[in-house]
Amino acid sequence: MRLPALAFAFVTLSATPVLAADGAKTFLLQCKSCHAAKSSLMGPALTGVAGAKIAGRADFAYSAGLKAKAGTWSDANLEAYLAAPTKFAPGSRMPQGVANPADRVAVIGYLKTLK
Ligand code: HEC
């Protein structure tokens, strides 16, 4: 089988730069409605959350499910929580995470900039 046209298309495509997943944009679209700069009834503030104690803020009333989790927000825990919040912490009041793995990695990168 000869596929010269396809081969040419492949070379052309691989020359275009790959678009980096944008964590700030994902946060704006999927998180900010509940996570503002200050904790509210909708959700806790996320400043400094990367590396912090899980359910550790004094200014937010966490669910028993999230409070029952020991440890800190390591990359692995953030990944697991954002992949499936109520699987990571049954009873968590956060209804959904980020379905797309690349967007999840990008948004975790963005959380680290919230200081
Ligand atoms: C509908 C509102 C809502 C949306 C949208 C939402 N969250 Fe949440 N989030 C919450 C609530 C409520 C909690 C506290 C959960 C609990 O107590 O079980 C929480 C908790 C968290 C925590 C743990 C905070 C801590 O102090 O331990 C992280 C991290 C987090 N959310 C990240 C995100 C990210 C990233 C997004 C966007 C992809 C997002 N959330 C979208 C409501 C939301």
PDB file of C-alpha atoms and ligand atoms in Angstrom:
ATOM      1  CA  MET A   1       0.000   0.000   0.000  1.00  0.00           C
ATOM      2  CA  ARG A   2       1.326   3.444  -0.866  1.00  0.00           C
ATOM      3  CA  LEU A   3       0.323   6.407   1.322  1.00  0.00           C
ATOM      4  CA  PRO A   4       2.403   9.364   0.192  1.00  0.00           C
ATOM      5  CA  ALA A   5      -0.330  11.936   0.887  1.00  0.00           C
ATOM      6  CA  LEU A   6      -0.882  10.649   4.418  1.00  0.00           C
ATOM      7  CA  ALA A   7       2.841  10.616   5.126  1.00  0.00           C
ATOM      8  CA  PHE A   8       3.057  14.230   3.989  1.00  0.00           C
ATOM      9  CA  ALA A   9       0.119  15.213   6.203  1.00  0.00           C
ATOM     10  CA  PHE A  10       1.796  13.566   9.184  1.00  0.00           C
ATOM     11  CA  VAL A  11       5.015  15.513   8.678  1.00  0.00           C
ATOM     12  CA  THR A  12       3.038  18.759   8.380  1.00  0.00           C
ATOM     13  CA  LEU A  13       1.031  18.039  11.543  1.00  0.00           C
ATOM     14  CA  SER A  14       4.011  17.143  13.682  1.00  0.00           C
ATOM     15  CA  ALA A  15       5.573  20.506  12.808  1.00  0.00           C
ATOM     16  CA  THR A  16       2.735  22.423  14.530  1.00  0.00           C
ATOM     17  CA  PRO A  17       3.448  23.293  18.177  1.00  0.00           C
ATOM     18  CA  VAL A  18       1.523  21.291  20.779  1.00  0.00           C
ATOM     19  CA  LEU A  19      -0.890  23.450  22.767  1.00  0.00           C
ATOM     20  CA  ALA A  20      -0.083  23.267  26.472  1.00  0.00           C
ATOM     21  CA  ALA A  21      -3.055  22.488  28.697  1.00  0.00           C
ATOM     22  CA  ASP A  22      -3.924  25.693  30.531  1.00  0.00           C
ATOM     23  CA  GLY A  23      -4.415  25.195  34.276  1.00  0.00           C
ATOM     24  CA  ALA A  24      -5.413  28.793  34.963  1.00  0.00           C
ATOM     25  CA  LYS A  25      -8.149  28.624  32.364  1.00  0.00           C
ATOM     26  CA  THR A  26      -9.411  25.273  33.665  1.00  0.00           C
ATOM     27  CA  PHE A  27      -9.533  26.736  37.175  1.00  0.00           C
ATOM     28  CA  LEU A  28     -11.461  29.766  35.979  1.00  0.00           C
ATOM     29  CA  LEU A  29     -14.012  27.642  34.135  1.00  0.00           C
ATOM     30  CA  GLN A  30     -14.402  24.676  36.488  1.00  0.00           C
ATOM     31  CA  CYS A  31     -13.365  25.705  40.007  1.00  0.00           C
ATOM     32  CA  LYS A  32     -13.650  29.416  40.613  1.00  0.00           C
ATOM     33  CA  SER A  33     -17.431  29.445  41.040  1.00  0.00           C
ATOM     34  CA  CYS A  34     -16.928  27.567  44.325  1.00  0.00           C
ATOM     35  CA  HIS A  35     -13.315  28.392  45.225  1.00  0.00           C
ATOM     36  CA  ALA A  36     -12.761  32.123  45.635  1.00  0.00           C
ATOM     37  CA  ALA A  37      -9.906  33.950  47.324  1.00  0.00           C
ATOM     38  CA  LYS A  38     -11.839  33.661  50.611  1.00  0.00           C
ATOM     39  CA  SER A  39     -13.640  30.572  51.890  1.00  0.00           C
ATOM     40  CA  SER A  40     -17.421  30.744  51.476  1.00  0.00           C
ATOM     41  CA  LEU A  41     -20.366  28.413  51.890  1.00  0.00           C
ATOM     42  CA  MET A  42     -19.603  27.174  48.374  1.00  0.00           C
ATOM     43  CA  GLY A  43     -16.094  25.964  49.109  1.00  0.00           C
ATOM     44  CA  PRO A  44     -12.828  26.586  50.962  1.00  0.00           C
ATOM     45  CA  ALA A  45     -10.220  29.036  49.679  1.00  0.00           C
ATOM     46  CA  LEU A  46      -7.397  27.147  47.970  1.00  0.00           C
ATOM     47  CA  THR A  47      -4.484  29.452  48.727  1.00  0.00           C
ATOM     48  CA  GLY A  48      -1.516  27.357  49.806  1.00  0.00           C
ATOM     49  CA  VAL A  49      -3.513  24.131  49.422  1.00  0.00           C
ATOM     50  CA  ALA A  50      -0.717  22.188  47.678  1.00  0.00           C
ATOM     51  CA  GLY A  51       1.193  20.423  50.471  1.00  0.00           C
ATOM     52  CA  ALA A  52      -1.256  21.587  53.163  1.00  0.00           C
ATOM     53  CA  LYS A  53      -3.146  19.304  55.535  1.00  0.00           C
ATOM     54  CA  ILE A  54      -6.273  17.759  53.973  1.00  0.00           C
ATOM     55  CA  ALA A  55      -9.383  19.611  55.209  1.00  0.00           C
ATOM     56  CA  GLY A  56      -7.064  21.761  57.294  1.00  0.00           C
ATOM     57  CA  ARG A  57      -8.485  25.281  57.054  1.00  0.00           C
ATOM     58  CA  ALA A  58     -10.069  26.754  60.173  1.00  0.00           C
ATOM     59  CA  ASP A  59     -12.404  28.987  58.131  1.00  0.00           C
ATOM     60  CA  PHE A  60     -14.366  26.230  56.381  1.00  0.00           C
ATOM     61  CA  ALA A  61     -16.775  23.538  57.675  1.00  0.00           C
ATOM     62  CA  TYR A  62     -15.577  20.437  55.810  1.00  0.00           C
ATOM     63  CA  SER A  63     -17.612  17.268  55.373  1.00  0.00           C
ATOM     64  CA  ALA A  64     -16.938  14.400  57.763  1.00  0.00           C
ATOM     65  CA  GLY A  65     -15.756  12.424  54.731  1.00  0.00           C
ATOM     66  CA  LEU A  66     -12.959  14.806  53.850  1.00  0.00           C
ATOM     67  CA  LYS A  67     -12.033  15.415  57.493  1.00  0.00           C
ATOM     68  CA  ALA A  68     -11.602  11.655  57.920  1.00  0.00           C
ATOM     69  CA  LYS A  69      -8.731  11.654  55.391  1.00  0.00           C
ATOM     70  CA  ALA A  70      -5.305  11.772  56.962  1.00  0.00           C
ATOM     71  CA  GLY A  71      -2.284  13.375  55.353  1.00  0.00           C
ATOM     72  CA  THR A  72      -1.557  16.309  53.123  1.00  0.00           C
ATOM     73  CA  TRP A  73      -2.413  17.459  49.606  1.00  0.00           C
ATOM     74  CA  SER A  74       0.494  15.774  47.857  1.00  0.00           C
ATOM     75  CA  ASP A  75       0.423  15.555  44.067  1.00  0.00           C
ATOM     76  CA  ALA A  76      -0.877  11.987  44.348  1.00  0.00           C
ATOM     77  CA  ASN A  77      -3.717  12.951  46.704  1.00  0.00           C
ATOM     78  CA  LEU A  78      -4.709  15.956  44.583  1.00  0.00           C
ATOM     79  CA  GLU A  79      -4.680  13.725  41.515  1.00  0.00           C
ATOM     80  CA  ALA A  80      -6.879  11.110  43.203  1.00  0.00           C
ATOM     81  CA  TYR A  81      -9.312  13.674  44.655  1.00  0.00           C
ATOM     82  CA  LEU A  82      -9.690  15.622  41.421  1.00  0.00           C
ATOM     83  CA  ALA A  83     -10.109  12.406  39.430  1.00  0.00           C
ATOM     84  CA  ALA A  84     -13.038  11.275  41.604  1.00  0.00           C
ATOM     85  CA  PRO A  85     -13.772  13.413  44.711  1.00  0.00           C
ATOM     86  CA  THR A  86     -16.327  11.115  46.335  1.00  0.00           C
ATOM     87  CA  LYS A  87     -14.263   8.007  45.633  1.00  0.00           C
ATOM     88  CA  PHE A  88     -11.211   9.567  47.326  1.00  0.00           C
ATOM     89  CA  ALA A  89     -13.322  10.847  50.227  1.00  0.00           C
ATOM     90  CA  PRO A  90     -16.767   9.236  50.440  1.00  0.00           C
ATOM     91  CA  GLY A  91     -19.241  11.901  51.535  1.00  0.00           C
ATOM     92  CA  SER A  92     -17.162  14.794  50.219  1.00  0.00           C
ATOM     93  CA  ARG A  93     -19.308  17.775  49.366  1.00  0.00           C
ATOM     94  CA  MET A  94     -17.319  18.580  46.239  1.00  0.00           C
ATOM     95  CA  PRO A  95     -19.496  17.175  43.464  1.00  0.00           C
ATOM     96  CA  GLN A  96     -17.027  16.767  40.628  1.00  0.00           C
ATOM     97  CA  GLY A  97     -13.411  16.997  39.654  1.00  0.00           C
ATOM     98  CA  VAL A  98     -11.651  17.228  36.310  1.00  0.00           C
ATOM     99  CA  ALA A  99     -12.383  14.381  33.922  1.00  0.00           C
ATOM    100  CA  ASN A 100      -9.549  15.045  31.455  1.00  0.00           C
ATOM    101  CA  PRO A 101      -6.170  13.792  32.808  1.00  0.00           C
ATOM    102  CA  ALA A 102      -4.134  16.506  31.038  1.00  0.00           C
ATOM    103  CA  ASP A 103      -6.415  19.246  32.401  1.00  0.00           C
ATOM    104  CA  ARG A 104      -6.083  17.677  35.851  1.00  0.00           C
ATOM    105  CA  VAL A 105      -2.290  17.823  35.755  1.00  0.00           C
ATOM    106  CA  ALA A 106      -2.471  21.416  34.526  1.00  0.00           C
ATOM    107  CA  VAL A 107      -4.911  22.514  37.223  1.00  0.00           C
ATOM    108  CA  ILE A 108      -2.762  20.883  39.944  1.00  0.00           C
ATOM    109  CA  GLY A 109       0.157  22.898  38.570  1.00  0.00           C
ATOM    110  CA  TYR A 110      -2.000  25.995  38.836  1.00  0.00           C
ATOM    111  CA  LEU A 111      -3.029  25.207  42.448  1.00  0.00           C
ATOM    112  CA  LYS A 112       0.683  25.328  43.354  1.00  0.00           C
ATOM    113  CA  THR A 113       0.808  28.955  42.254  1.00  0.00           C
ATOM    114  CA  LEU A 114      -1.987  29.935  44.709  1.00  0.00           C
ATOM    115  CA  LYS A 115       0.093  31.252  47.590  1.00  0.00           C
TER     116      LYS A 115
HETATM  117  C1  HEC B   1     -19.724  23.045  43.205  1.00  0.00           C
HETATM  118  C2  HEC B   1     -18.658  23.631  43.984  1.00  0.00           C
HETATM  119  C3  HEC B   1     -17.227  23.177  43.732  1.00  0.00           C
HETATM  120  C4  HEC B   1     -16.545  23.145  42.538  1.00  0.00           C
HETATM  121  C5  HEC B   1     -17.055  23.499  41.150  1.00  0.00           C
HETATM  122  C6  HEC B   1     -15.190  22.740  42.870  1.00  0.00           C
HETATM  123  N1  HEC B   1     -15.067  22.509  44.219  1.00  0.00           N
HETATM  124 FE1  HEC B   1     -13.390  21.955  45.201  1.00  0.00          FE
HETATM  125  N2  HEC B   1     -14.424  21.862  46.948  1.00  0.00           N
HETATM  126  C7  HEC B   1     -15.763  22.195  47.086  1.00  0.00           C
HETATM  127  C8  HEC B   1     -16.173  21.913  48.442  1.00  0.00           C
HETATM  128  C9  HEC B   1     -17.575  22.136  49.027  1.00  0.00           C
HETATM  129  C10 HEC B   1     -15.035  21.414  49.114  1.00  0.00           C
HETATM  130  C11 HEC B   1     -14.976  20.875  50.529  1.00  0.00           C
HETATM  131  C12 HEC B   1     -15.378  19.414  50.381  1.00  0.00           C
HETATM  132  C13 HEC B   1     -15.714  18.688  51.652  1.00  0.00           C
HETATM  133  O1  HEC B   1     -15.723  19.273  52.736  1.00  0.00           O
HETATM  134  O2  HEC B   1     -15.971  17.476  51.519  1.00  0.00           O
HETATM  135  C14 HEC B   1     -13.941  21.416  48.142  1.00  0.00           C
HETATM  136  C15 HEC B   1     -12.643  21.019  48.425  1.00  0.00           C
HETATM  137  C16 HEC B   1     -11.586  21.106  47.554  1.00  0.00           C
HETATM  138  C17 HEC B   1     -10.208  20.824  47.870  1.00  0.00           C
HETATM  139  C18 HEC B   1      -9.678  20.430  49.248  1.00  0.00           C
HETATM  140  C19 HEC B   1      -9.438  21.710  50.042  1.00  0.00           C
HETATM  141  C20 HEC B   1      -8.910  21.526  51.457  1.00  0.00           C
HETATM  142  O3  HEC B   1      -8.746  22.561  52.135  1.00  0.00           O
HETATM  143  O4  HEC B   1      -8.653  20.405  51.911  1.00  0.00           O
HETATM  144  C21 HEC B   1      -9.482  21.001  46.737  1.00  0.00           C
HETATM  145  C22 HEC B   1      -7.989  20.820  46.565  1.00  0.00           C
HETATM  146  C23 HEC B   1     -10.412  21.399  45.707  1.00  0.00           C
HETATM  147  N3  HEC B   1     -11.682  21.449  46.225  1.00  0.00           N
HETATM  148  C24 HEC B   1     -10.050  21.680  44.391  1.00  0.00           C
HETATM  149  C25 HEC B   1     -10.960  21.994  43.393  1.00  0.00           C
HETATM  150  C26 HEC B   1     -10.573  22.212  42.015  1.00  0.00           C
HETATM  151  C27 HEC B   1      -9.159  22.190  41.477  1.00  0.00           C
HETATM  152  C28 HEC B   1     -11.743  22.452  41.335  1.00  0.00           C
HETATM  153  C29 HEC B   1     -11.916  22.679  39.842  1.00  0.00           C
HETATM  154  C30 HEC B   1     -11.441  21.656  38.986  1.00  0.00           C
HETATM  155  C31 HEC B   1     -12.845  22.392  42.277  1.00  0.00           C
HETATM  156  N4  HEC B   1     -12.324  22.111  43.512  1.00  0.00           N
HETATM  157  C32 HEC B   1     -14.180  22.598  41.952  1.00  0.00           C
HETATM  158  C33 HEC B   1     -16.597  22.690  46.122  1.00  0.00           C
HETATM  159  C34 HEC B   1     -16.298  22.775  44.769  1.00  0.00           C
END
